[in-house]
mmCIF file of the C-alpha atoms, coordinates in Angstrom:
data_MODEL
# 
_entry.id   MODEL 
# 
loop_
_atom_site.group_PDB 
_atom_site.id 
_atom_site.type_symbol 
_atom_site.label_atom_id 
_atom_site.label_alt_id 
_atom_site.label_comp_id 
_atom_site.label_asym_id 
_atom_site.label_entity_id 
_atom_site.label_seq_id 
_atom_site.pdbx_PDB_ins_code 
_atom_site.Cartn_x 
_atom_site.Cartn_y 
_atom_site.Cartn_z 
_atom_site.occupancy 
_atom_site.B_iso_or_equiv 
_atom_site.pdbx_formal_charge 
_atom_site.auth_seq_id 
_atom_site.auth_comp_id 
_atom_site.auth_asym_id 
_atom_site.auth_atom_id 
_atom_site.pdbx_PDB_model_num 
ATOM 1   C CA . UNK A 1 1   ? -8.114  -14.720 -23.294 1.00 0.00 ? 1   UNK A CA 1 
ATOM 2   C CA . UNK A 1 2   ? -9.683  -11.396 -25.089 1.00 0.00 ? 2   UNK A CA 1 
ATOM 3   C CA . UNK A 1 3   ? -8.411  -7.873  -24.428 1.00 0.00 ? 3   UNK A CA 1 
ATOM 4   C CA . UNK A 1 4   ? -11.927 -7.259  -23.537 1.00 0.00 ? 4   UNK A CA 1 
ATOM 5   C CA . UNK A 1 5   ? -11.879 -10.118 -20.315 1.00 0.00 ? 5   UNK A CA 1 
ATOM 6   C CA . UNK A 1 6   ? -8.404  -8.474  -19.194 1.00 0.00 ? 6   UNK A CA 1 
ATOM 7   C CA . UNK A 1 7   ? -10.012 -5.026  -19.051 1.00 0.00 ? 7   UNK A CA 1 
ATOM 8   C CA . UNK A 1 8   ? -12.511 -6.064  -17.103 1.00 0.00 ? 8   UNK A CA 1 
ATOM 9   C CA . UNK A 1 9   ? -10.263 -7.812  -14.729 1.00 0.00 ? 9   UNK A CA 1 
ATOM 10  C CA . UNK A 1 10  ? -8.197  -4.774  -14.626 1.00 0.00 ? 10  UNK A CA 1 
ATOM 11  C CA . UNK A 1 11  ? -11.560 -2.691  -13.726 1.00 0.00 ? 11  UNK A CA 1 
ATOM 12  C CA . UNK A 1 12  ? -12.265 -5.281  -11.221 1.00 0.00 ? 12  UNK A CA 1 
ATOM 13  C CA . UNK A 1 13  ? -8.951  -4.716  -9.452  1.00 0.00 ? 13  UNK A CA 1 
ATOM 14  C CA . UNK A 1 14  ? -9.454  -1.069  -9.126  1.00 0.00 ? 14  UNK A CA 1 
ATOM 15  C CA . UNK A 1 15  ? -13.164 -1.846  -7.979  1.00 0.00 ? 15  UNK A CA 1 
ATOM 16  C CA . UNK A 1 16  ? -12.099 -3.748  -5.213  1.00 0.00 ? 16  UNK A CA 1 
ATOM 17  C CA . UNK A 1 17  ? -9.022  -2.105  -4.214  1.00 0.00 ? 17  UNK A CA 1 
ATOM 18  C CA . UNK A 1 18  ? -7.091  -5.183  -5.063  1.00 0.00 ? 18  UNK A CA 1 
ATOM 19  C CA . UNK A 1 19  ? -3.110  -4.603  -5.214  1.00 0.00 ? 19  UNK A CA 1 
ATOM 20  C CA . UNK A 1 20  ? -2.472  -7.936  -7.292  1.00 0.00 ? 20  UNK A CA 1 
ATOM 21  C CA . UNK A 1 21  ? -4.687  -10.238 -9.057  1.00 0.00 ? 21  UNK A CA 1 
ATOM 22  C CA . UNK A 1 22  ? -3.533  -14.194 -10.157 1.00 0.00 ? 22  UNK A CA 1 
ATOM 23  C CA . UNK A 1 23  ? -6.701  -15.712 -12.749 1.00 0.00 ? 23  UNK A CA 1 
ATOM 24  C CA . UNK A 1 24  ? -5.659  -19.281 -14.029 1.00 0.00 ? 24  UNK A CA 1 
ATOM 25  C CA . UNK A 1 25  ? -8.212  -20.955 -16.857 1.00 0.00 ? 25  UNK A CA 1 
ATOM 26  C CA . UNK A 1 26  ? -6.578  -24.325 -17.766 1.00 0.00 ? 26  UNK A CA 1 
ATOM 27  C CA . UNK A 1 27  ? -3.065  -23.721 -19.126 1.00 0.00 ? 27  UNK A CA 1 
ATOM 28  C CA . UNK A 1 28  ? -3.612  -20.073 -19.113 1.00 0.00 ? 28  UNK A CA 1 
ATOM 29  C CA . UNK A 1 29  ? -2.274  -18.174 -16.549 1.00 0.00 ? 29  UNK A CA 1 
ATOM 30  C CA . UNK A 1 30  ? -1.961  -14.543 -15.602 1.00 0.00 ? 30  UNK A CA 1 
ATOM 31  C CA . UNK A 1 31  ? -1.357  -12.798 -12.881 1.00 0.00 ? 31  UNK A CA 1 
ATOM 32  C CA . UNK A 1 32  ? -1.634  -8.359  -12.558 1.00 0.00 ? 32  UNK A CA 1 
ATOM 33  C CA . UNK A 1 33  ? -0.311  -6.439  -10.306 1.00 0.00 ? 33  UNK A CA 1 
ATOM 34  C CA . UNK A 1 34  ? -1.501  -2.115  -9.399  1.00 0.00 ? 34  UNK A CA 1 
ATOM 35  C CA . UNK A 1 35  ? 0.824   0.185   -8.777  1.00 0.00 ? 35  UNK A CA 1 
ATOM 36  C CA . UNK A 1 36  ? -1.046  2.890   -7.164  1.00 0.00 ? 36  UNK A CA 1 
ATOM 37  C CA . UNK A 1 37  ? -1.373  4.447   -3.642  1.00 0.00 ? 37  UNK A CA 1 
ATOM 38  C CA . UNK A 1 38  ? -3.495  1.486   -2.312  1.00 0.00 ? 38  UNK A CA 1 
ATOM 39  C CA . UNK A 1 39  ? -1.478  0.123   0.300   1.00 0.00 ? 39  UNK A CA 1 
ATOM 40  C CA . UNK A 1 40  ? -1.908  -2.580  3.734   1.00 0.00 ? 40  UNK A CA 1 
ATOM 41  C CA . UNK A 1 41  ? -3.741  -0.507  6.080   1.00 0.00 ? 41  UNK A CA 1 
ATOM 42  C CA . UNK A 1 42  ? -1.300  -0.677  9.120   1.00 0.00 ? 42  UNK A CA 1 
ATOM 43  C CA . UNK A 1 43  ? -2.019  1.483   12.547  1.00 0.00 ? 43  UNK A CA 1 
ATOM 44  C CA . UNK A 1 44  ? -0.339  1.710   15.649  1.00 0.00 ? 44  UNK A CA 1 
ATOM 45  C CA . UNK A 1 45  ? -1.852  -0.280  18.355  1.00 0.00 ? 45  UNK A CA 1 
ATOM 46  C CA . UNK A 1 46  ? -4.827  1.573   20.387  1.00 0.00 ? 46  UNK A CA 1 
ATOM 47  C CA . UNK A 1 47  ? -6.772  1.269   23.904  1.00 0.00 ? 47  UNK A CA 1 
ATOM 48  C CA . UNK A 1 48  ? -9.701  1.422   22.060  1.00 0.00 ? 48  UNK A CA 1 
ATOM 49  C CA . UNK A 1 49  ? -12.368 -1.378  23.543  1.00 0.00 ? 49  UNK A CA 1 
ATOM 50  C CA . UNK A 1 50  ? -13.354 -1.873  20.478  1.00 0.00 ? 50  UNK A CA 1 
ATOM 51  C CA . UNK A 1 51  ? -10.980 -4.869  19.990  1.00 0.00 ? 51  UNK A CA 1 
ATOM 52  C CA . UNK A 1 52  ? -9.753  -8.221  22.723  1.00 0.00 ? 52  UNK A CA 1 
ATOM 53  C CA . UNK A 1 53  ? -5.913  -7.013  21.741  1.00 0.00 ? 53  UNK A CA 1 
ATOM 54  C CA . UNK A 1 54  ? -5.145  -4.302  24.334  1.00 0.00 ? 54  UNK A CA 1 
ATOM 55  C CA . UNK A 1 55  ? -5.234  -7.111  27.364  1.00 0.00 ? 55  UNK A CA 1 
ATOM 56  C CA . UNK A 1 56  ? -2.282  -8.115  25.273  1.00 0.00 ? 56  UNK A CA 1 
ATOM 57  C CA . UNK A 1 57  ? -0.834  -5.017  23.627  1.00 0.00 ? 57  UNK A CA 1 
ATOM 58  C CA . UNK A 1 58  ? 0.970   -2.638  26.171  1.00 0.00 ? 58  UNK A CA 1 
ATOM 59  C CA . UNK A 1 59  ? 0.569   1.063   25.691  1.00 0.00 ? 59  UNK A CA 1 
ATOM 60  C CA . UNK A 1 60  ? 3.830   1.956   24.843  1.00 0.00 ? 60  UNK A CA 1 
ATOM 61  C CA . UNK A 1 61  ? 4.655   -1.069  23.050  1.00 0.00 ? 61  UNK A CA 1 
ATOM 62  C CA . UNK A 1 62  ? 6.378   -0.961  19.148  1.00 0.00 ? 62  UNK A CA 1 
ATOM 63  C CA . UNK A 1 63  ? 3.547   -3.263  18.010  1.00 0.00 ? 63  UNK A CA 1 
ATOM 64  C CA . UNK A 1 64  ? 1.925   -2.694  14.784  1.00 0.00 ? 64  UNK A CA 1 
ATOM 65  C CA . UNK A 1 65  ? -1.894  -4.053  14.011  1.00 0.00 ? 65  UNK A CA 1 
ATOM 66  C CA . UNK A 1 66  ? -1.678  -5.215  10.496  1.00 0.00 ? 66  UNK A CA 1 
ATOM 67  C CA . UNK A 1 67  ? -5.240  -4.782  9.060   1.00 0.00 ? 67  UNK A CA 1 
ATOM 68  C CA . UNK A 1 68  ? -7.241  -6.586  6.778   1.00 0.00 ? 68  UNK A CA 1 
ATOM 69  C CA . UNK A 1 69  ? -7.837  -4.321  3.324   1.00 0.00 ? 69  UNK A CA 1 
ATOM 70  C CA . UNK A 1 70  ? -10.918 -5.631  2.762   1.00 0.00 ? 70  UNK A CA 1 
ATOM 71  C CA . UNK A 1 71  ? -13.797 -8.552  3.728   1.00 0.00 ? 71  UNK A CA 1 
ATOM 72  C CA . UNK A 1 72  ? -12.527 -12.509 2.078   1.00 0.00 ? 72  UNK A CA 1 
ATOM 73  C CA . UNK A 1 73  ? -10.988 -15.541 3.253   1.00 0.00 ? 73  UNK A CA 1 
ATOM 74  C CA . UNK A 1 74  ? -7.838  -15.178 4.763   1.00 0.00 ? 74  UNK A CA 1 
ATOM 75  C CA . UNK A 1 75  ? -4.945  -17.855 3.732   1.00 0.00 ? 75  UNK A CA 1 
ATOM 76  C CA . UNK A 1 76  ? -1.649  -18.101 5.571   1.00 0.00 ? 76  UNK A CA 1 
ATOM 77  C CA . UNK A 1 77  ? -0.418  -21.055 3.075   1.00 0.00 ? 77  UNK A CA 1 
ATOM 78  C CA . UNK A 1 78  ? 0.121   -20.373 -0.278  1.00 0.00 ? 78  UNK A CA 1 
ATOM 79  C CA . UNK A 1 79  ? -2.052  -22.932 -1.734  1.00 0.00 ? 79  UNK A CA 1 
ATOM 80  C CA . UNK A 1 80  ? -4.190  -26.363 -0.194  1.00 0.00 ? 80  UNK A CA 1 
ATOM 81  C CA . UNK A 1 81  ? -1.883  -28.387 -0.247  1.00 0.00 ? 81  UNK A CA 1 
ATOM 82  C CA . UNK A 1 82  ? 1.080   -26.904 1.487   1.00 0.00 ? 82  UNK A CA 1 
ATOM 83  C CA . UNK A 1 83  ? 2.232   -27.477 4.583   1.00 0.00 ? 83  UNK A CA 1 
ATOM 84  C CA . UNK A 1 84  ? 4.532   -24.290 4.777   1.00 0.00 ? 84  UNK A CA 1 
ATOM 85  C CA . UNK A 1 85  ? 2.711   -20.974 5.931   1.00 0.00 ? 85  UNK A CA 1 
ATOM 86  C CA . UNK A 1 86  ? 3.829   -17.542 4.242   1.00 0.00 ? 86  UNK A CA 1 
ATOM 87  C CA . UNK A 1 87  ? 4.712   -16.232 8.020   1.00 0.00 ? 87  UNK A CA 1 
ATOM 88  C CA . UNK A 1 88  ? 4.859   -17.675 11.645  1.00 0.00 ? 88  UNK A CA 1 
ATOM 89  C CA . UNK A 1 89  ? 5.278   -15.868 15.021  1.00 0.00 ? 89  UNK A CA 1 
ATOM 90  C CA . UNK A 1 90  ? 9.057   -15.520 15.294  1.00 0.00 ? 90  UNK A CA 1 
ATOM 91  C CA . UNK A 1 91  ? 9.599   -14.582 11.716  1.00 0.00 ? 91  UNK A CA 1 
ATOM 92  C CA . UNK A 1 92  ? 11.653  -11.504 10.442  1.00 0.00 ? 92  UNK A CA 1 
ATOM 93  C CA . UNK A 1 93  ? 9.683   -9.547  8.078   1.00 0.00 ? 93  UNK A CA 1 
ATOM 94  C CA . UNK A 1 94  ? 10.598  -6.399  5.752   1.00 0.00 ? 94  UNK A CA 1 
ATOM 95  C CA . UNK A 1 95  ? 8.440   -4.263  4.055   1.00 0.00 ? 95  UNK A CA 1 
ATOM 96  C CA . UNK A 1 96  ? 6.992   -5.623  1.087   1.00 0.00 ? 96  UNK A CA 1 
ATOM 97  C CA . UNK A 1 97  ? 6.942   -8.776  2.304   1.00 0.00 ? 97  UNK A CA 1 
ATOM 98  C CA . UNK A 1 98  ? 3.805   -11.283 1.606   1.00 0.00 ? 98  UNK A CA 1 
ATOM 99  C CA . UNK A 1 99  ? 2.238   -12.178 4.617   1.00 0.00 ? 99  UNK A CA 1 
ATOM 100 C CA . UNK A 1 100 ? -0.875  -14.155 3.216   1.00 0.00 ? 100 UNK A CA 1 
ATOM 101 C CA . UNK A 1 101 ? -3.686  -13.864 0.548   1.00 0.00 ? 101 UNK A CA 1 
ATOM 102 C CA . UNK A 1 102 ? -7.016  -12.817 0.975   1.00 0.00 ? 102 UNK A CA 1 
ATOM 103 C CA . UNK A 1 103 ? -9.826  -14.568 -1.735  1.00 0.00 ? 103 UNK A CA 1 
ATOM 104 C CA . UNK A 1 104 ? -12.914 -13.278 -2.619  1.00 0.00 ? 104 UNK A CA 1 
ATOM 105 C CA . UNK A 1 105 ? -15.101 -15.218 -5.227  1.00 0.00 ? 105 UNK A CA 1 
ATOM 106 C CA . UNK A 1 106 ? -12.063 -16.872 -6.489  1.00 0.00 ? 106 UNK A CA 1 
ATOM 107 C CA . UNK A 1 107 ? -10.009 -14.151 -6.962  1.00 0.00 ? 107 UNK A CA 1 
ATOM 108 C CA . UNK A 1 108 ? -6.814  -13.793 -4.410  1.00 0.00 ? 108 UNK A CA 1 
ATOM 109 C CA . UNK A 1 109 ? -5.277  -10.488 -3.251  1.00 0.00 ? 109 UNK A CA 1 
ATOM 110 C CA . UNK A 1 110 ? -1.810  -10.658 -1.955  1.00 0.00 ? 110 UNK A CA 1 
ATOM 111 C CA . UNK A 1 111 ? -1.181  -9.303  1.431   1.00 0.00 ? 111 UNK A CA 1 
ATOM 112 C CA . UNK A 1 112 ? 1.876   -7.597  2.026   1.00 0.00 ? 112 UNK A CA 1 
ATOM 113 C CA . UNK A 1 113 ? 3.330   -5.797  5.264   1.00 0.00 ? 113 UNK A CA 1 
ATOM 114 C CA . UNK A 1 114 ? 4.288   -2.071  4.964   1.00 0.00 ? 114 UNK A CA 1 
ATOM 115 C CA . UNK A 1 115 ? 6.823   -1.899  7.654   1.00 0.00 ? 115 UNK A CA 1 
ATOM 116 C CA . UNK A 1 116 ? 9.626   -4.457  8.984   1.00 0.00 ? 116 UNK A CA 1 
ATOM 117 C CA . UNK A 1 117 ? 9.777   -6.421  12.134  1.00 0.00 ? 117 UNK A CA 1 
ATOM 118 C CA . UNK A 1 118 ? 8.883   -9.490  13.891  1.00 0.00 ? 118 UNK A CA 1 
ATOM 119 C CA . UNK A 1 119 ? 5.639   -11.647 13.464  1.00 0.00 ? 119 UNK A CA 1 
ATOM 120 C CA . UNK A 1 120 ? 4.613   -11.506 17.169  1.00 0.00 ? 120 UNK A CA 1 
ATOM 121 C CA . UNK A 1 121 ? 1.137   -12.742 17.049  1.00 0.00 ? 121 UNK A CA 1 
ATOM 122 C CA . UNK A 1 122 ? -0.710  -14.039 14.315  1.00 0.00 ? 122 UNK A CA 1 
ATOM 123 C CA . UNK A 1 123 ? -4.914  -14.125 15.127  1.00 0.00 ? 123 UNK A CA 1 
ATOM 124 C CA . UNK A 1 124 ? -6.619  -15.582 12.468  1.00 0.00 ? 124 UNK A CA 1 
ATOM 125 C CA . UNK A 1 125 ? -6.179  -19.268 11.256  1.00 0.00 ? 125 UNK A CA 1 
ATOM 126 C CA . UNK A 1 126 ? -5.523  -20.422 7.717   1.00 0.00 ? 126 UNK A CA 1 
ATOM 127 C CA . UNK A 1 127 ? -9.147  -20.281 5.480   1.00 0.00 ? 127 UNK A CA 1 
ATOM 128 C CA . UNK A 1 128 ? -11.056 -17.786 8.125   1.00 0.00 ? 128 UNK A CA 1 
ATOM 129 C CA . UNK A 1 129 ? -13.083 -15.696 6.934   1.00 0.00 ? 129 UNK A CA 1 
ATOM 130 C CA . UNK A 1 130 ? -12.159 -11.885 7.704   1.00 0.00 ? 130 UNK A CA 1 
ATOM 131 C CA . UNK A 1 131 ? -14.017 -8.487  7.828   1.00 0.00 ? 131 UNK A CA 1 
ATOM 132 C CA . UNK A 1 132 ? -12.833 -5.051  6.362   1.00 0.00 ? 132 UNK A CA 1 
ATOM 133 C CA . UNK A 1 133 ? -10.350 -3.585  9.184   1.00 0.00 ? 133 UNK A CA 1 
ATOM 134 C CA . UNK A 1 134 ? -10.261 -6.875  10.625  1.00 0.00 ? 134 UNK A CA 1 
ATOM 135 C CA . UNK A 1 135 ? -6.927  -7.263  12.778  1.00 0.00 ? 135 UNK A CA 1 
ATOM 136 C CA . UNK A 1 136 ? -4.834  -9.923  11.008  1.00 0.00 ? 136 UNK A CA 1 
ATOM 137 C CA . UNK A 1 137 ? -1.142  -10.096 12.511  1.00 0.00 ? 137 UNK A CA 1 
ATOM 138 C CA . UNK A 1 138 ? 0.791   -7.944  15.249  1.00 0.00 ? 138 UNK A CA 1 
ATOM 139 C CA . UNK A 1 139 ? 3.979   -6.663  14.807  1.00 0.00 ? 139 UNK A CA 1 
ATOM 140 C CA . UNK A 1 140 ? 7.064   -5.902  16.379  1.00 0.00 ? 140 UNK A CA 1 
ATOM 141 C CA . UNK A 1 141 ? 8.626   -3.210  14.566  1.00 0.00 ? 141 UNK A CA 1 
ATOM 142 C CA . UNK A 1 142 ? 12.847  -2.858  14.392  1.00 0.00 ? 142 UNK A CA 1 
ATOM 143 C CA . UNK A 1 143 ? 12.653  0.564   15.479  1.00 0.00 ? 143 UNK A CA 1 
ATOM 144 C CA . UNK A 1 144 ? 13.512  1.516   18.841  1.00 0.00 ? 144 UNK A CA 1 
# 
């Protein structure tokens, strides 16, 4: 691979807002990774009637709406093939943890969780497509 195609990778990841990036072309592999401000966009569960979670979510409850970054197909296995999933509900997360990948025309953004907890719900199924903001997971969060 040319300098030339991994600068324009690079530009694509910054384009998109894309924290990692994994290309594979035959035997080549190579996967980048940002280190910038971009981060999981994570808010505190809301009232608003915008969304079917607050029959479920009570107001003063420690749950956490873990957001989609941007519009793909969401994966909660890390390839095909597998049979494991990256979280289920039950699961003990930290932050920085993967929680699933997101594709968009072939390329796969990893999503990671910004705070720790417990997977309490997980609403979208394995190769869904998502929107931008779309609500992906609920969590618990440790802190009481």
């Amino acid at each position: 691979m040319k300098m030339d195609n991994i600068k324009e990778l690079i530009q694509l990841m910054k384009d998109n807002h894309l924290k990692s990036l994994k290309v594979k072309d035959g035997d080549l592999e190579i996967e980048l990774e940002a280190h910038s401000n971009y981060s999981n966009k994570v808010v505190e569960s809301s009232s608003s009637p915008e969304t079917n979670l607050e029959k479920s979510v009570p107001k003063d409850s420690k749950l956490i709406e873990i957001r989609s970054t941007q519009i793909g197909t969401f994966y909660t296995q890390p390839d095909e093939d597998s049979t494991d999933t990256f979280v289920k509900v039950g699961d003990k997360v930290t932050s920085g943890d993967q929680i699933g990948l997101i594709e968009i025309m072939k390329l796969f953004n990893v999503v990671r969780v910004d705070h720790s907890g417990v997977i309490e719900e997980i609403l979208v199924t394995n190769g869904e497509p998502v929107e931008y903001d779309q609500v992906l997971m609920l969590l618990r969060t440790e802190e009481e």
